[in-house]
Every structure is written in C-alpha cells, then in structure tokens.
Tab-separated table of C-alpha atoms in Angstrom:
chain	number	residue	atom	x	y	z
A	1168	UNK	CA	-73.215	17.531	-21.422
A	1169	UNK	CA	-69.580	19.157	-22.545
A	1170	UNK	CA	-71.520	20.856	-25.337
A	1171	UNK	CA	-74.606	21.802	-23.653
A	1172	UNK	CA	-71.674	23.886	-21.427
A	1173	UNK	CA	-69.998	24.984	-24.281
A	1174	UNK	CA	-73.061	26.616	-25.935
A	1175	UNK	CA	-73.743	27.956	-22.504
A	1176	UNK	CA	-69.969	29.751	-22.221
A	1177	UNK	CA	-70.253	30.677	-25.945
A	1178	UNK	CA	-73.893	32.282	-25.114
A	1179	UNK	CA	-72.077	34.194	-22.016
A	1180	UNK	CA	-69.266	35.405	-24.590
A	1181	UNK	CA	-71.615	36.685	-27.144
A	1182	UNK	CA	-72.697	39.526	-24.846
A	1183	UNK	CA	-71.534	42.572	-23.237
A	1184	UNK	CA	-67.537	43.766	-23.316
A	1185	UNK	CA	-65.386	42.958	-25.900
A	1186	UNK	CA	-62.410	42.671	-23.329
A	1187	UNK	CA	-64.293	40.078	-21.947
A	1188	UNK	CA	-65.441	38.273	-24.930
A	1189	UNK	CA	-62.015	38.208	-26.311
A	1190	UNK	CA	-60.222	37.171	-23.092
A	1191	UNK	CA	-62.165	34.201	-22.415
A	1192	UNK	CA	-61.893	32.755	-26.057
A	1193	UNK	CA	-58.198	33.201	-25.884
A	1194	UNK	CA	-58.286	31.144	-22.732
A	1195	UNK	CA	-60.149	28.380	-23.889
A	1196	UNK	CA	-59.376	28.355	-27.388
A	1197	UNK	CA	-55.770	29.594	-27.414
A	1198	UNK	CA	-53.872	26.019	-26.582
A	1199	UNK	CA	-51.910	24.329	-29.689
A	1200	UNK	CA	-53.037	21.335	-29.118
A	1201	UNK	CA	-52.255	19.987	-32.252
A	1202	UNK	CA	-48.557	19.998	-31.665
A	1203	UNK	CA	-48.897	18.316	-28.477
A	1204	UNK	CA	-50.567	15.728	-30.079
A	1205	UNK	CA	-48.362	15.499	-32.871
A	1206	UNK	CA	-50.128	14.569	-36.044
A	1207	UNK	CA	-48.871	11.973	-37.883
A	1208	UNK	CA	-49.380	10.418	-41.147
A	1209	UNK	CA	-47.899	6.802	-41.737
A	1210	UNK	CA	-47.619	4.851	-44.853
A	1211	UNK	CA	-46.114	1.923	-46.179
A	1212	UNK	CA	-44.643	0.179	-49.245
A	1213	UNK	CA	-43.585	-2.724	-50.150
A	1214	UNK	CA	-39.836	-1.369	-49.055
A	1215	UNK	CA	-40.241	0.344	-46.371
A	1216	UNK	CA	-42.663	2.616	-43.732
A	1217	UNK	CA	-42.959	6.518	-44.123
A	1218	UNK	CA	-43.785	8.584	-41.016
A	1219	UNK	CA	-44.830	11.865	-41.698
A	1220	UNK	CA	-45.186	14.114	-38.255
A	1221	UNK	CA	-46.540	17.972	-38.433
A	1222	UNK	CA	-44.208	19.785	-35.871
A	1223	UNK	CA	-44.720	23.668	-37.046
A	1224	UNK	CA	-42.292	25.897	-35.325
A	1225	UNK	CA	-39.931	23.611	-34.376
A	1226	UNK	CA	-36.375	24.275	-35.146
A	1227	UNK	CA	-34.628	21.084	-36.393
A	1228	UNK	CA	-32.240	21.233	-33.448
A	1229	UNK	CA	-34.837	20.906	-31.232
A	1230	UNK	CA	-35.768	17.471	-32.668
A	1231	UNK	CA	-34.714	14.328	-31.274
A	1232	UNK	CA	-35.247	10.916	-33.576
A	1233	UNK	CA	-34.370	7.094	-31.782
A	1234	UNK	CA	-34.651	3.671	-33.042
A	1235	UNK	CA	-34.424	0.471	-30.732
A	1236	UNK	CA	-35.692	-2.523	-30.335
A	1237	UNK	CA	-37.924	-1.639	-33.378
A	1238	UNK	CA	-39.693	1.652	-31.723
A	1239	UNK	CA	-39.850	4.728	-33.708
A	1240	UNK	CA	-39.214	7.240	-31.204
A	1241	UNK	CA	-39.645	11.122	-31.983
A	1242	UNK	CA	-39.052	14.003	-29.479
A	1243	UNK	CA	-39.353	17.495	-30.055
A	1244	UNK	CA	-39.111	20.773	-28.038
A	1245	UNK	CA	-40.569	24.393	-28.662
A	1246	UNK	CA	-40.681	27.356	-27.273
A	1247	UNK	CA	-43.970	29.688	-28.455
A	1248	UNK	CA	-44.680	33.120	-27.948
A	1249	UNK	CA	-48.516	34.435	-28.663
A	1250	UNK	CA	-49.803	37.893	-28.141
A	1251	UNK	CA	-53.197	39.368	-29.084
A	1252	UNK	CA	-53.686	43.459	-28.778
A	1253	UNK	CA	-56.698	44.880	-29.604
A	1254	UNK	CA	-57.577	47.650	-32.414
A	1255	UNK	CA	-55.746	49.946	-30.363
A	1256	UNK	CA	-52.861	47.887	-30.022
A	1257	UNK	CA	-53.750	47.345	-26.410
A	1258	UNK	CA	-52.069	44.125	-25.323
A	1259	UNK	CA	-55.051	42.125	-23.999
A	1260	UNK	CA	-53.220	38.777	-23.212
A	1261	UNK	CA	-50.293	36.953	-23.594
A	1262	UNK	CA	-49.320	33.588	-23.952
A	1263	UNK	CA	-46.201	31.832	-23.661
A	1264	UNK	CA	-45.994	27.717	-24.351
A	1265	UNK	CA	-42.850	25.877	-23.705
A	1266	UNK	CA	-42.553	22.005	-24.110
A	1267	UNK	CA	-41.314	18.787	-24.874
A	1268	UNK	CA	-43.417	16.604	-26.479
A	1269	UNK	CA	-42.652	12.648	-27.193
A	1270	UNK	CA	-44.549	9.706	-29.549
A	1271	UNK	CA	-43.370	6.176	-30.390
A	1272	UNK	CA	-44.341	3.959	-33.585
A	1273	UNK	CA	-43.513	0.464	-33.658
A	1274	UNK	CA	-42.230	-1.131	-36.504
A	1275	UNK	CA	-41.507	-4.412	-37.540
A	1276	UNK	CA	-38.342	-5.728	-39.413
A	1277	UNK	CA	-36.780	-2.431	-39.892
A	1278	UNK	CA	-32.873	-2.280	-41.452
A	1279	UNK	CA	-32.444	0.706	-38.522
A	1280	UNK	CA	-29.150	1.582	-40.492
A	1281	UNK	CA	-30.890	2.685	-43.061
A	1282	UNK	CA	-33.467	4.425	-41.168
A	1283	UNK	CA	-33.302	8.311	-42.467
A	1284	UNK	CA	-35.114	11.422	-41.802
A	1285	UNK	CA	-36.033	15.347	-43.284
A	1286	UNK	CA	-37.217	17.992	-41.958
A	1287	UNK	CA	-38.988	20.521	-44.676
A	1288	UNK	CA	-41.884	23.663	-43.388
A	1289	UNK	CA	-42.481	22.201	-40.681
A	1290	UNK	CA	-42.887	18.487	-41.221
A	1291	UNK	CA	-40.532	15.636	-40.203
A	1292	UNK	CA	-40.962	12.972	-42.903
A	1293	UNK	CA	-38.474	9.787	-41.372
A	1294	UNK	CA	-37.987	6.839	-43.666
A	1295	UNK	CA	-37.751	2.981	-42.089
A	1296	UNK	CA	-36.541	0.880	-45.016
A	1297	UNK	CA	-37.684	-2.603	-44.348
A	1298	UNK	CA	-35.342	-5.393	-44.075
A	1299	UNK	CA	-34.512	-8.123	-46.818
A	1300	UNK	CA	-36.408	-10.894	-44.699
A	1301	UNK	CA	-39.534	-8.572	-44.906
A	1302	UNK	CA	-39.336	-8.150	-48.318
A	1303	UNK	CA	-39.037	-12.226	-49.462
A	1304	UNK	CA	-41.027	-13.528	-46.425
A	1305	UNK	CA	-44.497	-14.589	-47.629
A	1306	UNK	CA	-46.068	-17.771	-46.664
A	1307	UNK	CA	-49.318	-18.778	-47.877
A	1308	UNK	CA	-51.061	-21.044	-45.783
A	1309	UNK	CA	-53.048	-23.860	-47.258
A	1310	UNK	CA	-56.245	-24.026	-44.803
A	1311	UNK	CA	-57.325	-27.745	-45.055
C-alpha cells in the first residue's frame, strides 16, 4: 500500500511545473533521517567492544558520551541549515533542522575507567575495554 502511494505521488511529480516537482521532493525527501537514527557499527574483541556511530555535522562539543550501570549512552546535538535555489538562483525552499538525538548500548563487564572515545570526519568511534574477569572467565560445561 505505502508504495502503491508512493508511485502514485512520484507519477503526480513527474508532470507539469518544475516549482512544483521540486518542492514536493524536497518535502518528502529532504529529512536526514540517518542522523536521527544514528548509525552505528559495533564490534568486539577479545579485549574489548568498539562502537562506531556516523554523526556528520556534528561539532564535538555538541557530543555528550555516559557510562553507568554498564549502558553506553551517546547524545548529540546539531543544528542544520539546507537551502535549494533553482537555475536562477531563485530560493525555492528552505530548511532548517535542529535536534538532540540520544541511543544507548549495553555492555557487559566493561572496565568504564578505561572507556575512551574519538571523534574523526564525522564519526565517533568510543572504545569499552573489557574487564579482567571477562577476559579469564570461560566455563565449559560438560552436558551429561
């Protein structure tokens, strides 16, 4: 059904005035929705967990990173400024996006002292060394 409507607007925006065409694809399509989601990769090693989060346009001052009672928690705040003229240079919309955005990770046995973070083009890689008792704690269990 939500793509039957979507070919049916994208039919409607195919046609007619470019002003038109334009404005409605801006409003539909001109969300970041991908920061407000904020993508993250996570990994882990035998040492510790890697959390790689895409926050593009962010200025590290604008990014707040808590651990406690072993959740990862990473906020983050951004102001954005769009515009789109036409060939002319006619301004034909403009779009202005402020927000603060939150996730949380939980993670076991984490030495939070050692916990560490960088932020490099955009992406906040944070580093969760694991603890000793992590580390040296297997058990096999003999299934009789």
């Amino acid at each position: 059904m939500a793509n039957e409507l979507n070919n049916r607007f994208n039919e409607l925006m195919k046609g007619g005035d470019d002003f038109f065409s334009n404005l409605g694809r801006s409003f539909f399509n001109g969300f970041d929705d991908s920061f407000k989601e904020m993508k993250t990769d996570i990994s882990e090693s035998d040492t510790a967990y890697t959390v790689a989060v895409d926050l593009p346009g962010v200025d590290k001052k604008d990014i707040d990173i808590d651990f406690k009672d072993n959740a990862l928690t990473i906020s983050a705040k951004r102001d954005s400024f769009s515009d789109e003229s036409d060939a002319k240079g006619n301004l034909l919309s403009s779009e202005r996006s402020y927000g603060r955005f939150t996730r949380q990770y939980q993670f076991p046995n984490v030495d939070k002292d050692k916990v560490s973070a960088k932020y490099e083009a955009g992406v906040l890689t944070v580093t969760l060394p694991k603890t000793a008792e992590e580390i040296s704690n297997s058990h096999k269990i003999e299934i009789e």
